[in-house]
Amino acid sequence: MTSQAERDLSDLEIERYARHLVLPEVGEEGQLRLLRSRVLVVGAGGLGAPLVQYLAAAGVGTLGLVDDDIVDLSNLQRQPLHGNSDLGRLKVDSAADCVEAINPQVEVVRHAERLTAENALEIISAYDLVADGSDNPATRYLINDAAYLAKRTLVTAAVMRFDGQMTTFKAYEEGAHGPCYRCLFGSDVGDTKDSCADVGVLGALPGILGSLQAMEVIKELLGIGESLAGRLLLYDALTTSFRSIRTQADPTCPLCGPQASIREIKADTYIAGCAA
């Protein structure tokens, strides 16, 4: 029996991914790599919507979706994974139906649960890469720590009001590695009350950042272009401006620094949270 790694693209796959195949940076080998890839998307909400849709369309073979929330009318302003007919359904179920409609070749693994200190490392370890679309700092710290300990690349974004930011973390790499989330934002989880529900968000904004996330995820899976690791991308929707800031690892970081003290996920370190 021919393994997934050894197989050729089918005629239908050649037609579906034709615009990828003519790109020298992708080609048949790259498309097969995408089809073999496993990506975990945390949050089937505003950022998760374009992430899931574009990764499915690109042919990422397995998408894991983490979200315990149900579809609410207020979600529809920025979460086009879901529609009126999905109100009251689990978001992972609605998102899975959307993936099926886009690309039935993609396998969806539904994690209809909160990402917690008890399950984060096990869930994240089952995937090649993590895309964080969560909506609160506590969950971002948890994803960061688990991704680092599992040695998984993390592409993360955040939005609020009219502003967005995005970066990639690969602090687990040997040598002069880039920063982790704690390097940039400190080690105090702090006050987590502010969210889009509190201060608002323009509906198209997460679509922009989530689409950029999808691009960075695909780049990392294919190993092409310049990684966003070591740079923080800032977007201001009101001025239509992008700014890139160089970032560095913190030598005193308790997670990725030389004197690291965080070597496991402890339940009392995080405030339980889920993705939006």
XYZ file of C-alpha atoms in Angstrom:
276
model
C 0.000 0.000 0.000
C 1.368 3.443 -0.958
C 1.850 5.747 2.016
C 0.599 9.329 2.139
C 4.224 10.477 1.974
C 4.927 8.509 -1.214
C 1.697 9.002 -3.156
C 1.142 11.272 -6.149
C -1.568 13.873 -6.483
C -4.792 12.614 -7.986
C -6.290 14.219 -11.095
C -8.888 15.982 -8.960
C -6.179 17.290 -6.615
C -4.152 18.560 -9.568
C -7.196 20.499 -10.737
C -8.126 21.756 -7.253
C -4.640 22.975 -6.361
C -3.584 24.058 -9.851
C -2.698 27.617 -8.785
C -0.412 26.230 -6.083
C 1.247 23.735 -8.381
C 2.463 26.392 -10.834
C 4.244 28.224 -8.011
C 7.883 27.036 -7.922
C 7.880 27.618 -4.147
C 5.031 25.130 -3.726
C 4.705 22.669 -6.599
C 3.625 19.068 -6.162
C 6.047 18.387 -3.309
C 4.804 21.394 -1.362
C 1.168 20.537 -1.941
C 1.738 17.006 -0.714
C 3.416 18.483 2.357
C 0.312 20.582 3.045
C -1.912 17.529 2.600
C 0.173 15.678 5.201
C 0.169 18.578 7.673
C -1.772 18.779 10.922
C -2.663 22.261 12.199
C -4.467 23.103 15.432
C -6.652 26.215 15.315
C -7.585 27.491 18.761
C -10.825 29.404 18.425
C -13.516 29.043 15.755
C -14.413 32.719 16.020
C -13.300 35.967 14.383
C -9.670 35.042 13.734
C -10.477 31.365 13.378
C -12.973 31.992 10.568
C -10.501 33.037 7.844
C -7.863 30.726 9.303
C -10.055 27.669 8.960
C -11.442 28.649 5.566
C -8.111 29.419 3.904
C -6.241 26.496 5.447
C -8.990 24.154 4.289
C -8.969 25.667 0.806
C -5.170 25.340 0.683
C -5.409 21.622 1.392
C -3.987 21.404 4.903
C -4.835 17.754 5.482
C -5.939 17.798 9.120
C -7.424 20.733 10.997
C -7.968 20.480 14.730
C -10.528 22.963 16.079
C -10.643 23.898 19.766
C -13.708 25.791 20.966
C -16.413 24.925 23.492
C -18.656 27.855 22.582
C -21.946 27.859 20.705
C -22.919 30.207 17.867
C -24.600 33.386 19.097
C -26.235 36.108 17.014
C -23.566 38.612 18.093
C -20.888 36.363 16.537
C -22.176 36.746 12.986
C -20.847 40.307 12.600
C -17.273 38.971 12.353
C -17.374 35.158 12.170
C -18.419 34.082 8.634
C -17.763 30.449 9.463
C -21.270 30.527 10.912
C -24.682 31.693 9.702
C -28.177 32.232 11.014
C -29.002 28.560 10.607
C -26.132 27.706 12.984
C -27.411 29.681 15.973
C -27.238 27.520 19.095
C -24.888 24.958 17.507
C -21.393 24.187 18.699
C -18.941 26.328 16.781
C -16.715 23.340 16.035
C -19.684 21.598 14.379
C -20.608 24.644 12.318
C -16.957 25.153 11.335
C -16.607 21.496 10.353
C -19.611 21.825 8.033
C -17.997 24.883 6.446
C -14.762 22.954 5.870
C -16.703 20.087 4.312
C -18.333 22.525 1.905
C -14.980 24.090 0.965
C -12.809 20.980 0.746
C -14.146 17.533 1.723
C -10.604 16.177 1.491
C -9.676 17.925 4.752
C -10.151 15.988 7.985
C -11.538 17.998 10.891
C -10.837 16.953 14.473
C -13.322 18.612 16.806
C -12.206 19.538 20.319
C -15.463 20.863 21.768
C -13.830 21.826 25.045
C -11.885 24.577 26.717
C -8.138 24.519 26.308
C -6.944 24.109 29.900
C -3.780 23.383 31.808
C -4.926 19.763 32.041
C -5.371 19.132 28.305
C -3.317 21.767 26.436
C -0.053 19.847 26.153
C -1.732 16.631 25.024
C -3.859 18.360 22.401
C -1.102 20.584 21.013
C 1.416 17.726 20.833
C -0.818 15.912 18.339
C -0.315 18.636 15.702
C 2.576 20.046 13.673
C 1.756 23.711 14.248
C -0.606 25.827 16.361
C -2.577 28.871 15.174
C -3.872 30.894 18.116
C -7.128 32.764 17.582
C -8.078 33.023 21.261
C -9.498 36.171 22.808
C -7.875 36.511 26.238
C -4.316 36.774 27.587
C -4.613 33.817 29.972
C -5.327 31.437 27.106
C -2.516 32.957 25.037
C -0.046 32.326 27.853
C -1.262 28.750 28.133
C -0.959 28.126 24.385
C 2.482 29.735 24.330
C 3.792 27.589 27.177
C 2.319 24.357 25.853
C 3.559 25.013 22.300
C 7.052 25.726 23.619
C 7.157 22.607 25.788
C 5.792 20.501 22.908
C 8.289 22.141 20.494
C 5.584 23.320 18.135
C 5.630 26.508 16.063
C 2.967 28.988 17.164
C 1.400 31.621 14.892
C -0.606 34.020 17.029
C -2.732 37.105 16.448
C -4.921 39.430 18.484
C -7.473 42.097 17.575
C -9.367 44.776 19.445
C -11.322 47.825 18.301
C -9.454 48.912 15.121
C -6.024 47.410 15.843
C -4.400 44.042 15.323
C -1.067 42.378 15.934
C 0.528 39.131 14.853
C 3.758 37.199 15.235
C 5.247 33.711 15.089
C 6.991 32.005 18.003
C 9.661 29.335 17.576
C 11.544 29.835 20.825
C 12.055 26.076 21.188
C 14.675 26.134 18.430
C 18.265 25.564 19.490
C 20.819 28.381 19.475
C 19.957 32.060 19.053
C 16.210 31.575 18.970
C 13.527 34.250 18.831
C 11.226 35.240 21.689
C 8.167 33.542 23.133
C 4.972 35.291 24.240
C 6.338 35.773 27.750
C 9.452 37.506 26.395
C 7.289 40.173 24.763
C 4.510 40.605 27.288
C 6.045 39.594 30.624
C 5.236 36.682 32.879
C 2.281 38.113 34.781
C -0.958 36.831 33.274
C -2.576 39.868 34.879
C -6.064 41.249 34.354
C -7.909 39.381 31.620
C -11.247 41.206 31.669
C -10.753 43.316 28.535
C -11.940 41.581 25.379
C -13.775 42.410 22.166
C -17.005 41.959 24.099
C -15.939 44.789 26.422
C -14.454 47.326 23.999
C -15.706 46.194 20.582
C -14.078 45.249 17.296
C -14.784 46.287 13.719
C -16.105 43.183 12.002
C -13.661 43.084 9.072
C -10.572 43.437 11.294
C -10.249 39.795 12.420
C -10.766 38.802 8.794
C -7.625 40.718 7.837
C -5.487 39.382 10.693
C -6.824 35.847 10.376
C -6.042 35.814 6.656
C -2.504 36.982 7.414
C -2.240 34.222 9.997
C -3.273 31.648 7.411
C -0.527 32.924 5.105
C 2.099 32.622 7.842
C 0.900 29.126 8.759
C 1.226 28.001 5.141
C 4.680 29.592 4.853
C 5.852 27.773 7.980
C 4.477 24.432 6.768
C 6.168 24.836 3.390
C 9.371 26.375 4.756
C 9.243 29.295 2.325
C 9.741 33.040 2.621
C 10.843 34.932 5.718
C 9.337 33.784 8.983
C 7.595 36.311 11.183
C 9.506 34.888 14.150
C 11.442 37.736 15.722
C 9.072 40.375 14.372
C 5.798 41.751 15.674
C 3.439 42.953 12.936
C 1.095 45.784 13.928
C -1.933 46.862 11.891
C -3.941 50.063 12.343
C -7.191 49.862 10.396
C -8.062 53.552 10.814
C -4.845 54.698 9.117
C -4.512 51.600 6.907
C -0.929 51.153 8.065
C 1.311 48.222 8.882
C 4.372 48.406 11.104
C 6.907 45.671 11.847
C 8.911 45.728 15.083
C 11.981 43.577 15.635
C 11.709 41.492 18.815
C 14.246 39.559 20.850
C 14.244 36.742 23.357
C 14.378 37.801 27.008
C 17.380 36.147 28.711
C 15.456 36.247 32.001
C 12.334 34.588 30.563
C 11.151 31.840 32.936
C 10.015 29.696 30.004
C 12.661 29.929 27.270
C 15.567 31.670 29.039
C 18.768 29.892 30.152
C 17.541 29.810 33.768
C 14.011 28.695 32.878
C 11.799 27.676 35.786
C 8.657 26.701 33.851
C 9.115 23.086 32.827
C 5.537 21.871 32.983
C 1.985 23.184 32.743
C 0.624 23.787 36.237
C -3.108 24.235 36.674
C -2.852 27.095 39.177
C -0.707 29.189 36.786
C -3.527 30.099 34.396
C -7.018 31.453 34.590
C -9.190 28.993 32.695
C -10.249 30.398 29.360
C -11.377 29.368 25.931
C -11.104 30.857 22.496
C -13.553 33.315 20.979
